[in-house]
CSV table of C-alpha atoms in Angstrom, one decimal:
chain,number,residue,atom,x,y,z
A,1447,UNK,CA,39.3,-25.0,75.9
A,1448,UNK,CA,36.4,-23.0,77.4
A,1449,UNK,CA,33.9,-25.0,79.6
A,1450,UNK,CA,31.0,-26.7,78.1
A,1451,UNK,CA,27.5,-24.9,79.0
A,1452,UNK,CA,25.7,-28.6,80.8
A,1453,UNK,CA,22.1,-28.6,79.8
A,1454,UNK,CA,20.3,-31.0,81.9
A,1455,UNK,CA,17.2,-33.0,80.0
A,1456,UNK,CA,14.8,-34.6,81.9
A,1457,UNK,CA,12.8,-37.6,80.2
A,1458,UNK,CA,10.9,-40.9,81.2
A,1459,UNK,CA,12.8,-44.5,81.3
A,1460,UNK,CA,9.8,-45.5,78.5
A,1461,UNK,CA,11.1,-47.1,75.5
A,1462,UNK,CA,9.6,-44.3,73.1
A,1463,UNK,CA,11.4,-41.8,75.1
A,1464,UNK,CA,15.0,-43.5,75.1
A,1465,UNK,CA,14.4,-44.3,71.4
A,1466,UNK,CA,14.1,-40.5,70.7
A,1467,UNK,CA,16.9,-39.7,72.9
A,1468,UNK,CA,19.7,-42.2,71.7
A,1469,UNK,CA,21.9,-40.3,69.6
A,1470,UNK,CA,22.5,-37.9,72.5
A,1471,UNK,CA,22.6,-40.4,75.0
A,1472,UNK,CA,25.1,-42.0,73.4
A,1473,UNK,CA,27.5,-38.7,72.0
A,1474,UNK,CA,26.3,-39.7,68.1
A,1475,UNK,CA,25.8,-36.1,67.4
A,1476,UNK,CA,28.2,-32.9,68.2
A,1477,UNK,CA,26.6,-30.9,71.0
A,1478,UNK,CA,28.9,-28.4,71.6
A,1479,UNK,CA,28.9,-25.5,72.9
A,1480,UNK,CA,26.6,-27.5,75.2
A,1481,UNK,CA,27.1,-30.6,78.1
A,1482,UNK,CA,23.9,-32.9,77.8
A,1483,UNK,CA,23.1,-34.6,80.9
A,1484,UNK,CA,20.1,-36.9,81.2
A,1485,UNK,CA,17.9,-37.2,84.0
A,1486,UNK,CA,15.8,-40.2,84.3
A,1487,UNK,CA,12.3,-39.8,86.1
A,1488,UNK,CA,9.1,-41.2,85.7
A,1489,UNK,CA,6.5,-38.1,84.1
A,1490,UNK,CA,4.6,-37.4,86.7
A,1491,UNK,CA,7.9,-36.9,88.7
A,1492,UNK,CA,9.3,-34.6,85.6
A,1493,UNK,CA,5.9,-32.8,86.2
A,1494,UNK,CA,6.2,-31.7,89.4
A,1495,UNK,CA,9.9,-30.6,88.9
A,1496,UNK,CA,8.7,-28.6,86.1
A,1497,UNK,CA,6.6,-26.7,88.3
A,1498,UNK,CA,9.7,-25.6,89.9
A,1499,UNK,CA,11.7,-24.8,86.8
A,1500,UNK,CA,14.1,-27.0,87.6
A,1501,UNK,CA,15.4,-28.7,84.7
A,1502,UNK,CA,16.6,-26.6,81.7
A,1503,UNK,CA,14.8,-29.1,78.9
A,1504,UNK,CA,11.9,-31.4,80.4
A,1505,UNK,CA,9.8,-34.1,79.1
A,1506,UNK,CA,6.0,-33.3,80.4
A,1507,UNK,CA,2.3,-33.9,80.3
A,1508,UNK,CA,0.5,-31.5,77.6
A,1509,UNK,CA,-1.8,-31.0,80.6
A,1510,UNK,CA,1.0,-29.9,82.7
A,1511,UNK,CA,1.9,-27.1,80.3
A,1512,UNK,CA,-1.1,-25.0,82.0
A,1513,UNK,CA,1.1,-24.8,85.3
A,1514,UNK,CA,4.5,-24.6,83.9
A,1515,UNK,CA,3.6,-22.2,80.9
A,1516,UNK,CA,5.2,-19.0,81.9
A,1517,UNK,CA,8.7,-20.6,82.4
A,1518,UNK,CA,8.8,-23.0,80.0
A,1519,UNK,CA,7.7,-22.9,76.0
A,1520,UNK,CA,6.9,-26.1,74.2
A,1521,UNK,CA,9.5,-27.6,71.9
A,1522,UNK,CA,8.0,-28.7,67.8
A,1523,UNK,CA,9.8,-31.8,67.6
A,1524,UNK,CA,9.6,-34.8,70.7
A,1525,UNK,CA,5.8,-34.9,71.1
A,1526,UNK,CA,4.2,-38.2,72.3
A,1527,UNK,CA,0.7,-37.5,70.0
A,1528,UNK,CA,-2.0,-39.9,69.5
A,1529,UNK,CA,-3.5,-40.3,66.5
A,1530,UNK,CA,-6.7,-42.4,67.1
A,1531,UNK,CA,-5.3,-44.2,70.0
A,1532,UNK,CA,-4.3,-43.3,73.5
A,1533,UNK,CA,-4.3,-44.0,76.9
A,1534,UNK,CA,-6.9,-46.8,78.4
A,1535,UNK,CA,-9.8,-47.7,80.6
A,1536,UNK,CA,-9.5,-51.0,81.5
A,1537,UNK,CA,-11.2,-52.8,84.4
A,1538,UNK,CA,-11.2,-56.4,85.3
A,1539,UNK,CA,-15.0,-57.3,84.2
A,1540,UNK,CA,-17.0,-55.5,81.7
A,1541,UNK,CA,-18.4,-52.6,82.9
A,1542,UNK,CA,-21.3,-50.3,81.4
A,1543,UNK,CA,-20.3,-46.4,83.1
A,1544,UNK,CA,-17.6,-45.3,84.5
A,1545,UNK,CA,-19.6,-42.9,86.2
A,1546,UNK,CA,-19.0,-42.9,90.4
A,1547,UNK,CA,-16.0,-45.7,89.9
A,1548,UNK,CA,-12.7,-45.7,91.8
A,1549,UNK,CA,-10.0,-45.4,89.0
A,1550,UNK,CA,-6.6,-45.4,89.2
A,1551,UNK,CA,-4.9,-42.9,87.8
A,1552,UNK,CA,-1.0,-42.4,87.0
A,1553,UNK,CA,-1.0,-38.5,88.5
A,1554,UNK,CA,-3.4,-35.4,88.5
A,1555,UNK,CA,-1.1,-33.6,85.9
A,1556,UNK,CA,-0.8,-36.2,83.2
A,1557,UNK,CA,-2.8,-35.6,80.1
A,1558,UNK,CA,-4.5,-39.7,80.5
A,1559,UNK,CA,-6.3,-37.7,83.8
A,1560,UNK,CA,-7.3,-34.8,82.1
A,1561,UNK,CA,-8.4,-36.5,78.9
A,1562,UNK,CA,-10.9,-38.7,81.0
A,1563,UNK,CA,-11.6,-36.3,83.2
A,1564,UNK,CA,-13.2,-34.3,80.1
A,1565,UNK,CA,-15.0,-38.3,79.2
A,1566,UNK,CA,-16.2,-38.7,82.5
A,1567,UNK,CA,-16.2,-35.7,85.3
A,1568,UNK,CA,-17.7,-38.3,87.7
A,1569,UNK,CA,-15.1,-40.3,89.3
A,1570,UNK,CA,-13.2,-41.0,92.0
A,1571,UNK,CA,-9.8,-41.0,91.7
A,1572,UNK,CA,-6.8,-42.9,93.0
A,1573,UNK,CA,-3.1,-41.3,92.3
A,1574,UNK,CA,-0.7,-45.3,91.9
A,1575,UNK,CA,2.6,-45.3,90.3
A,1576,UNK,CA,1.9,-46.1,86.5
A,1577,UNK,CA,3.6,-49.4,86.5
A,1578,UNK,CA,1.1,-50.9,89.3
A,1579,UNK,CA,-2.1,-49.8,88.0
A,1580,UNK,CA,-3.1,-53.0,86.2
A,1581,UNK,CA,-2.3,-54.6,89.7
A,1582,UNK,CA,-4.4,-52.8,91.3
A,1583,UNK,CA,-7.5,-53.4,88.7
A,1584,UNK,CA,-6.1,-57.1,89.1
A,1585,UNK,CA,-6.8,-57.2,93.0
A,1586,UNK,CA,-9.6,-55.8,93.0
A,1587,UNK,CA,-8.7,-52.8,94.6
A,1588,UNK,CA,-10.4,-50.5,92.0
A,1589,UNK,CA,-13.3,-50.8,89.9
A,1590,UNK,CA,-10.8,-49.5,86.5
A,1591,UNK,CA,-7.5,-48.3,85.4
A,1592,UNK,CA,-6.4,-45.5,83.1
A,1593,UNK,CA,-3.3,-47.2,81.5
A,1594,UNK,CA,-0.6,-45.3,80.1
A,1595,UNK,CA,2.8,-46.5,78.1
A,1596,UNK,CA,3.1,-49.7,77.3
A,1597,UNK,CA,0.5,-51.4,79.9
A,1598,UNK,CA,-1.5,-50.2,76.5
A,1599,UNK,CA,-0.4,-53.3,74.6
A,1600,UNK,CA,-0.2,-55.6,77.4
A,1601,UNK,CA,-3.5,-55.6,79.0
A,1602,UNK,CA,-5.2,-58.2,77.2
A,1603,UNK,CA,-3.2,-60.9,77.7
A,1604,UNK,CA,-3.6,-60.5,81.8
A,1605,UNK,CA,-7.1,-60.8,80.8
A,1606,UNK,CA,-8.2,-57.5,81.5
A,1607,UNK,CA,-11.2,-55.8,79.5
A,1608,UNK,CA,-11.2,-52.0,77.5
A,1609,UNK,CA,-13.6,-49.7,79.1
A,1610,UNK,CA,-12.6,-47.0,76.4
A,1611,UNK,CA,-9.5,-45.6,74.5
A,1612,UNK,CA,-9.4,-41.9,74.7
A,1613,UNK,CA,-7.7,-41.0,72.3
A,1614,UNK,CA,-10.4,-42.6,70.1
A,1615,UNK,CA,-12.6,-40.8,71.8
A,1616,UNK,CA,-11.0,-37.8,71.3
A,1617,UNK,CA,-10.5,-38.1,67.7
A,1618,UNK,CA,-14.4,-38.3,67.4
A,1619,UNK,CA,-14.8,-35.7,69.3
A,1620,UNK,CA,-12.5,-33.0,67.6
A,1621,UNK,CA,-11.2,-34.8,64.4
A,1622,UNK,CA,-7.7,-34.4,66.0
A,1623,UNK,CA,-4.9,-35.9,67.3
A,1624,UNK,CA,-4.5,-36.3,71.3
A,1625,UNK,CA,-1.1,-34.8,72.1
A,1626,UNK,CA,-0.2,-36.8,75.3
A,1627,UNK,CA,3.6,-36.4,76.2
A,1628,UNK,CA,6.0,-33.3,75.0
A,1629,UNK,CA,9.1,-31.6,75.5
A,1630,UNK,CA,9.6,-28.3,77.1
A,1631,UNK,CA,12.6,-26.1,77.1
A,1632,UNK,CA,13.3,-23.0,79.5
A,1633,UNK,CA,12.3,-19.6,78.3
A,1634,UNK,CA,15.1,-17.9,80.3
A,1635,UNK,CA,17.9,-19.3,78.3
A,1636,UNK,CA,17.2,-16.8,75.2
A,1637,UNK,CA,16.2,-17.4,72.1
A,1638,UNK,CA,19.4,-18.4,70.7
A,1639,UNK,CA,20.3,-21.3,73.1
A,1640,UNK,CA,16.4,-22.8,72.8
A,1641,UNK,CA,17.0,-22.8,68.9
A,1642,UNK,CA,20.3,-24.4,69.1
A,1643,UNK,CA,19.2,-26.8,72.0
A,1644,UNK,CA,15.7,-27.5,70.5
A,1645,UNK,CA,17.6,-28.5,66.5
A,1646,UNK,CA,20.0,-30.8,68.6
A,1647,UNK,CA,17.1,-32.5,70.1
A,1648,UNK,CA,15.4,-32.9,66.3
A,1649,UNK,CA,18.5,-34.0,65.3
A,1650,UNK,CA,18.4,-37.1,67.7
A,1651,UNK,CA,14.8,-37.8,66.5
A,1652,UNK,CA,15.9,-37.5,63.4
A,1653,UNK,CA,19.0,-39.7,63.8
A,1654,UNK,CA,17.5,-42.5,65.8
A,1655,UNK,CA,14.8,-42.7,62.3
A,1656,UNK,CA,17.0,-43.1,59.9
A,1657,UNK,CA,18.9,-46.1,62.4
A,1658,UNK,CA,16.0,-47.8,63.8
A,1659,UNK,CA,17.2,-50.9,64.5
A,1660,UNK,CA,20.3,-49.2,67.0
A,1661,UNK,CA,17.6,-47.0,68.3
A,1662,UNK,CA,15.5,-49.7,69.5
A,1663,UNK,CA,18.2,-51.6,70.5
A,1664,UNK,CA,19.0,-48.7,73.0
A,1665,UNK,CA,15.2,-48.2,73.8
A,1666,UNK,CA,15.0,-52.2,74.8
A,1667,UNK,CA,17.2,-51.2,77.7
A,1668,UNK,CA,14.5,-49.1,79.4
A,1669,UNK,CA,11.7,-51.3,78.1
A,1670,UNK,CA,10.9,-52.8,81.1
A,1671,UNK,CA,11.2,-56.4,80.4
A,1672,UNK,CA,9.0,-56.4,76.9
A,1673,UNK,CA,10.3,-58.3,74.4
A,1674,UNK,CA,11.0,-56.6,71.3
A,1675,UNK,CA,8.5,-56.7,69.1
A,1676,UNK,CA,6.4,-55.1,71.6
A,1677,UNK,CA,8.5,-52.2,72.0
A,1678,UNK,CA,8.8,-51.8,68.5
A,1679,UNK,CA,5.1,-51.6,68.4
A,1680,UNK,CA,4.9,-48.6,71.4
A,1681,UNK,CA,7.9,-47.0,69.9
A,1682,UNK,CA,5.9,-47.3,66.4
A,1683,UNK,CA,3.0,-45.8,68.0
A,1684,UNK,CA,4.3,-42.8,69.6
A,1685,UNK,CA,8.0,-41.6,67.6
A,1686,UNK,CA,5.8,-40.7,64.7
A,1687,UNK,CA,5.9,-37.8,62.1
A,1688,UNK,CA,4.4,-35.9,64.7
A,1689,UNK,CA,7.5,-36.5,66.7
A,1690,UNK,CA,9.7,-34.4,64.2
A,1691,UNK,CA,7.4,-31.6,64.3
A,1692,UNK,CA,4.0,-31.4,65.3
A,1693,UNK,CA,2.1,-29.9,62.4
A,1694,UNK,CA,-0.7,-28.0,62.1
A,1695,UNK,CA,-2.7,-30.4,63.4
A,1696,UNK,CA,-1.1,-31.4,66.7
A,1697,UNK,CA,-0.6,-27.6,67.4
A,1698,UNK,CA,-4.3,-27.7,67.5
A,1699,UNK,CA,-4.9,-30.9,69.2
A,1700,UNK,CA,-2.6,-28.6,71.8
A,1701,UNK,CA,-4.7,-25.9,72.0
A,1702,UNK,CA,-7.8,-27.7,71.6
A,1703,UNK,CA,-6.9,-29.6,75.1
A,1704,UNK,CA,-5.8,-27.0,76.9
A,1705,UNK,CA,-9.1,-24.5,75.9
A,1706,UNK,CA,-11.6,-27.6,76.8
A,1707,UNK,CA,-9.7,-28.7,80.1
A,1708,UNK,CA,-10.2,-24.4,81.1
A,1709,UNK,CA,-13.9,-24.7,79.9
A,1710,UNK,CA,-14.4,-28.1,82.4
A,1711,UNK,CA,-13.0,-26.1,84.7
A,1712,UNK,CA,-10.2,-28.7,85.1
A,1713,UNK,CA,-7.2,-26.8,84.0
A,1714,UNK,CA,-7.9,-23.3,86.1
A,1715,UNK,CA,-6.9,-20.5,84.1
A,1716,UNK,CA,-6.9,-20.1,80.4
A,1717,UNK,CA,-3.1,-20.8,78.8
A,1718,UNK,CA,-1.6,-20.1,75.9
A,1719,UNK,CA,0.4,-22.7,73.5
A,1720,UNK,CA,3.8,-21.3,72.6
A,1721,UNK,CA,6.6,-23.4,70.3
A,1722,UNK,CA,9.8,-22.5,69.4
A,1723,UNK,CA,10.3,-21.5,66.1
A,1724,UNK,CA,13.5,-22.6,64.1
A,1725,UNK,CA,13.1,-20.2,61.4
């Protein structure tokens, strides 16, 4: 029996994530010719891998795709996409202007920085793990938090306020969707093996669908002691149609990022948006 090409796939330990990666988690679906082997890292992590090449398949920031572009191409199915929601300001008293405030941010690649950086050029930022940013807008030590996964749907009940959801913001900015999260495979494994690798990764998409209820059941494991109903609502939110493919219009909510974050100045060069193609 000839030896199993391993493919290693990095993604996040959120809930949406798992969910999209359960039936290859779990062996559901053939994958040979191929070993999948998941590596677990929070994105910002993933995001400074990727800018060493590191991992054949990768979940990322859409912003980070500027730095990583010539190794990587973006995979159509996977994508985290906003559609009229997205990450959050939130601060611990009402606040007018986010102008000249200390925010904590969850990492100068994700798309959450770039997206309010594009809102608000004036701020001081301040890098925390994702998971203790609405500790820190709790003690005070920052006048706001951009709140990413599920710190979305839990703010409010530790009596926190909403400054702004960008991706509302976004969408009446441009009429699209904010693409926040994707997958990203290697260019150097040749067309064939990104085809093959990219429909096994759709078909675990596909597969958790058609079985939610297993799916989330996986997901809960990695949901960071929410109760269900809550992660069926973040999962809801972000393994979406786009998640199968992105469409037209989260191609463009793509490019439209990238183009605006090189016009701020944010993003340094200009970069373009490559997906596989199945056909």
């Amino acid at each position: 029996m000839s030896q199993r090409e391993k493919i290693r796939i990095g993604h996040s330990p959120d809930s949406d994530d798992a969910f999209m990666f359960y039936a290859l988690a779990k062996g559901l679906i053939p994958t040979d010719p191929y070993e999948i082997v998941h590596v677990i890292e929070d994105i910002e992590t993933l995001n400074q891998r990727a800018l060493a090449a590191e991992l054949e398949v990768t979940a990322i920031s859409v912003h980070a795709y500027a730095y990583v572009a010539k190794d990587y191409v973006f995979m159509p199915c996977g994508a985290s996409i906003g559609d009229q929601y997205g990450p959050l300001v939130v601060s611990k008293t009402p606040i007018d202007t986010l102008a000249g405030k200390r925010i904590a941010i969850p990492g100068k690649m994700t798309t959450a920085y770039l997206t309010l950086s594009l809102f608000q050029p004036n701020f001081e930022a301040e890098t925390r793990p994702f998971d203790k940013i609405l500790d820190a807008v709790q003690q005070d030590e920052v006048d706001a938090g951009l709140i990413i996964h599920e710190g979305q749907l839990t703010y409010a009940r530790e009596g926190l306020h909403k400054v702004i959801d960008l991706g509302e913001w976004w969408y009446e900015e441009t009429g699209l969707p904010l693409p926040l999260g994707a997958n990203v495979i290697r260019r150097n494994l040749g067309t064939p093996k990104i085809r093959e690798i990219t429909a096994l990764l759709k078909q675990s998409i596909q597969y958790s669908l058609e079985h939610r209820e297993r799916g989330l059941a996986y997901a809960m494991t990695y949901a960071r002691d929410m109760e269900t109903a809550l992660a069926d609502k973040f999962v809801g939110m972000y393994v979406n149609d786009y998640t199968l493919d992105y469409g037209e219009k989260g191609r463009a909510g793509v490019r439209e990022l990238l183009h605006r974050g090189t016009i701020a100045g944010i993003i340094p060069h200009g970069v373009e948006a490559d997906f596989v193609s199945l056909e």
